[in-house]
XYZ file of C-alpha atoms in Angstrom:
282
model
C 0.815 2.754 22.237
C 1.494 6.216 23.187
C 3.702 7.111 20.157
C 2.030 9.500 17.800
C 2.067 8.278 14.165
C 2.616 11.195 11.782
C 0.079 11.718 8.982
C 0.441 12.573 5.284
C -2.181 14.535 3.368
C -3.236 13.058 -0.021
C -3.922 15.291 -3.028
C -7.730 15.031 -2.273
C -7.278 16.129 1.287
C -7.590 12.778 3.072
C -5.127 12.368 5.821
C -3.488 9.039 6.246
C -0.983 7.583 8.698
C 2.728 7.169 7.732
C 2.503 3.492 8.172
C -0.049 0.764 7.739
C -0.775 -2.849 8.141
C -0.613 -5.346 5.210
C -3.015 -8.201 5.579
C -2.189 -10.557 2.698
C -2.672 -14.158 3.885
C -4.225 -12.988 7.175
C -7.412 -14.912 6.870
C -10.075 -16.591 8.933
C -10.420 -16.552 12.802
C -6.615 -16.163 13.179
C -6.462 -13.296 10.708
C -9.399 -11.533 12.402
C -7.492 -11.827 15.765
C -4.266 -10.586 14.342
C -5.863 -7.617 12.447
C -8.035 -6.616 15.503
C -4.987 -6.818 17.710
C -3.038 -4.549 15.378
C -5.831 -1.904 15.433
C -6.039 -2.132 19.289
C -2.150 -1.621 19.141
C -2.295 1.511 17.182
C -2.590 0.854 13.479
C -5.204 2.960 11.778
C -4.508 2.145 7.986
C -5.296 -1.413 7.141
C -4.760 -2.701 3.617
C -6.629 -5.551 1.964
C -7.732 -6.432 -1.688
C -10.648 -8.321 -3.330
C -8.048 -10.949 -4.450
C -6.689 -11.540 -1.006
C -10.028 -13.088 -0.142
C -9.919 -11.576 3.380
C -11.998 -8.505 3.188
C -14.434 -10.313 5.447
C -11.753 -10.961 8.107
C -10.774 -7.269 7.918
C -14.378 -6.126 8.288
C -14.856 -8.470 11.245
C -11.648 -7.174 12.864
C -12.969 -3.604 12.541
C -16.114 -4.632 14.406
C -14.193 -6.432 17.153
C -11.589 -3.698 17.756
C -11.809 -1.039 20.395
C -11.459 1.691 17.847
C -14.423 3.473 16.244
C -14.797 2.816 12.536
C -14.516 6.561 11.677
C -10.938 6.642 13.111
C -9.825 3.908 10.786
C -8.766 3.939 7.147
C -9.621 0.743 5.318
C -8.186 0.243 1.822
C -9.131 -2.547 -0.662
C -8.298 -3.090 -4.327
C -10.079 -3.915 -7.591
C -8.902 -7.095 -9.357
C -7.819 -7.242 -12.914
C -10.623 -9.309 -14.286
C -13.110 -6.625 -13.134
C -11.878 -3.594 -15.018
C -14.914 -3.100 -17.266
C -16.968 -0.097 -15.998
C -20.200 -1.899 -14.828
C -18.149 -4.906 -13.422
C -15.951 -2.542 -11.492
C -18.873 -0.901 -9.786
C -20.449 -4.187 -8.869
C -17.083 -5.473 -7.562
C -16.737 -2.488 -5.297
C -20.240 -3.041 -3.919
C -19.410 -6.733 -3.416
C -16.204 -5.588 -1.574
C -18.302 -3.535 0.735
C -20.702 -6.378 1.418
C -17.874 -8.855 2.017
C -16.391 -6.536 4.688
C -19.732 -5.489 6.110
C -18.711 -1.815 5.634
C -20.615 1.194 4.532
C -17.631 2.690 2.682
C -13.869 2.276 2.042
C -11.565 5.093 2.910
C -9.303 4.063 -0.021
C -9.860 1.908 -3.017
C -7.148 1.127 -5.578
C -6.951 -0.416 -9.023
C -4.665 -3.424 -8.052
C -2.793 -3.729 -11.360
C -3.033 -1.852 -14.744
C -3.302 -4.881 -16.935
C -2.189 -2.853 -19.909
C -2.769 -5.716 -22.508
C -6.474 -5.571 -21.623
C -6.279 -1.738 -21.820
C -9.357 -1.210 -19.645
C -7.709 0.666 -16.802
C -9.102 4.019 -17.820
C -12.524 2.554 -17.856
C -11.902 1.048 -14.342
C -10.769 4.510 -13.237
C -13.962 6.112 -14.536
C -15.873 3.647 -12.456
C -13.812 4.484 -9.405
C -14.637 8.179 -9.939
C -18.355 7.218 -9.997
C -17.941 5.024 -6.869
C -16.499 7.963 -5.081
C -19.443 10.122 -6.123
C -21.817 7.500 -4.773
C -20.066 7.470 -1.389
C -18.604 4.049 -1.718
C -15.017 5.297 -1.412
C -13.575 8.430 0.113
C -10.328 8.404 -1.866
C -9.298 6.682 -5.001
C -5.868 5.496 -6.064
C -3.977 2.875 -7.954
C -1.462 0.167 -7.430
C 1.581 -0.869 -9.578
C 0.895 1.915 -12.159
C 3.789 3.160 -14.046
C 4.176 6.921 -14.644
C 2.799 6.864 -18.215
C -0.403 5.144 -16.939
C -0.948 7.735 -14.254
C -0.386 10.481 -16.788
C -2.959 8.881 -19.077
C -5.604 8.732 -16.272
C -5.070 12.506 -15.645
C -5.124 13.325 -19.352
C -8.388 11.317 -20.095
C -10.397 11.955 -16.831
C -8.874 15.022 -15.202
C -8.506 13.081 -11.981
C -5.174 12.111 -10.427
C -4.901 9.093 -8.185
C -4.397 10.034 -4.508
C -1.936 7.208 -3.870
C 0.074 4.571 -5.850
C 0.905 1.471 -3.997
C 4.109 0.106 -5.593
C 6.928 -2.435 -5.110
C 9.428 -0.361 -3.135
C 12.378 -1.603 -0.980
C 16.017 -0.954 -0.776
C 16.713 -3.110 -3.822
C 14.386 -0.894 -5.838
C 13.928 2.567 -4.543
C 11.612 3.663 -7.341
C 13.278 7.127 -7.542
C 11.906 7.968 -11.086
C 8.518 6.686 -10.354
C 8.230 8.722 -7.200
C 9.523 11.812 -8.779
C 6.936 11.596 -11.710
C 4.150 10.670 -9.387
C 4.931 13.768 -7.157
C 4.127 15.957 -10.138
C 0.453 15.046 -9.680
C 0.746 14.921 -5.879
C 0.457 11.117 -5.842
C 1.879 9.676 -2.610
C 3.771 6.369 -2.794
C 2.923 3.372 -0.629
C 5.404 0.646 -0.360
C 4.416 -3.022 -0.686
C 6.921 -5.608 0.343
C 8.827 -2.916 2.119
C 11.253 -5.268 3.795
C 11.939 -7.292 0.573
C 11.318 -10.971 0.091
C 13.012 -13.424 2.174
C 14.286 -10.615 4.460
C 17.807 -11.084 3.181
C 18.778 -7.453 3.813
C 17.843 -7.862 7.483
C 20.923 -9.914 7.945
C 23.281 -7.457 6.208
C 26.114 -6.072 8.404
C 25.446 -2.521 6.989
C 21.983 -2.508 8.213
C 22.927 -4.126 11.545
C 25.374 -1.229 12.120
C 22.928 1.451 11.555
C 20.375 -0.427 13.717
C 22.843 -0.628 16.595
C 23.697 3.076 16.275
C 20.088 3.965 16.961
C 19.203 1.070 19.382
C 16.776 -0.212 16.724
C 16.138 -3.497 14.838
C 17.155 -3.848 11.190
C 13.393 -3.937 10.223
C 12.750 -0.641 11.982
C 15.656 0.925 10.231
C 14.386 -0.138 6.808
C 10.866 0.980 7.555
C 12.069 4.287 8.794
C 13.969 4.636 5.491
C 10.657 4.327 3.678
C 8.976 6.875 5.774
C 11.696 9.458 5.217
C 11.570 8.857 1.444
C 7.881 9.999 1.947
C 6.440 6.634 1.209
C 3.942 4.760 3.414
C 5.223 1.213 4.111
C 2.524 -1.483 4.769
C 4.392 -4.427 6.231
C 2.422 -7.490 6.921
C 2.748 -8.724 10.556
C 0.773 -11.397 12.263
C 2.418 -11.430 15.591
C 1.873 -8.787 18.299
C 5.627 -8.405 18.706
C 6.339 -7.646 15.098
C 3.312 -5.356 14.885
C 4.497 -3.380 17.778
C 8.009 -3.281 16.594
C 6.945 -1.969 13.086
C 5.122 1.056 14.588
C 8.145 2.222 16.779
C 9.708 4.183 13.865
C 9.240 7.861 14.804
C 11.463 8.425 17.662
C 14.664 8.389 15.745
C 15.807 9.647 12.304
C 18.259 8.338 9.827
C 21.088 10.709 8.483
C 21.528 11.327 4.873
C 24.624 9.102 4.922
C 22.564 6.261 6.463
C 19.855 6.768 3.898
C 22.413 6.416 1.153
C 23.781 3.282 2.519
C 20.393 1.755 2.395
C 19.724 3.066 -1.019
C 23.013 1.490 -2.224
C 21.324 -1.860 -2.030
C 19.794 -1.067 -5.378
C 21.830 -3.068 -7.906
C 20.337 -2.091 -11.217
C 18.029 -5.102 -11.465
C 15.291 -3.109 -9.972
C 11.837 -4.598 -10.395
C 11.731 -8.284 -10.760
C 14.664 -9.095 -8.520
C 12.196 -10.287 -5.915
C 8.898 -10.843 -7.739
C 9.224 -10.781 -11.375
C 6.022 -8.662 -11.745
C 6.459 -5.887 -14.252
C 3.438 -3.762 -14.496
C 4.108 -3.312 -18.310
C 3.646 -7.114 -18.792
C 2.071 -8.606 -15.793
C -1.642 -9.349 -15.961
C -3.586 -9.832 -12.803
C -6.913 -11.728 -12.711
């Protein structure tokens, strides 16, 4: 693709594309083909996780793509059962071996698991892993503002990025504002919502028609204009291409507000029922 994807600069200086590819459920030979195709198409930020069980497919796709490794940003995540310091370090090493990579550009703590209360220990391991050259930039996923504040208070190191549930039903305004105080960039998982109900909404259809775009493109553009990095999962070449074509139009403030109005007060849990204050990932 010829279209230039804008970049955002994280608080540690790493530059990341304004959109990435989610790979959850992209596995095996078909997953490798889909991910390698996405890289060849123009994606440079690829998101995986230890618990997705597809780090190997991502690593193989990196090898097969036409793009040099140093031009890609590969992100993986530490699972909840591996928050203890030494376990975390070993898990990061295993992540690298699985993918056949020398380093990850980004590595995140997948969930805080506050009942275990080991996330600060996990964060200390991430800091050490960065010193060892395993990771270029360290961040978190699904961390509430008070958890991020505690990381900074106890270690002096702020996450570079927080991957959170963010979609028009739940725009995370308070979270984004508080994270911004530490320079933490938001990244949106499930950016189109679950079941894609909003893609059939007449209000979205009207905005899409006004710009000659699809409903998916309109919602993804909303994310980028909020300053968040959407990482939609797409296995087909058509959807991968469509999801990249976001930067040749701009939503007005009125259009942004229409999309924001989908939030109905239920917020978190409307789609997934995973509250970071309660949910325990293993």
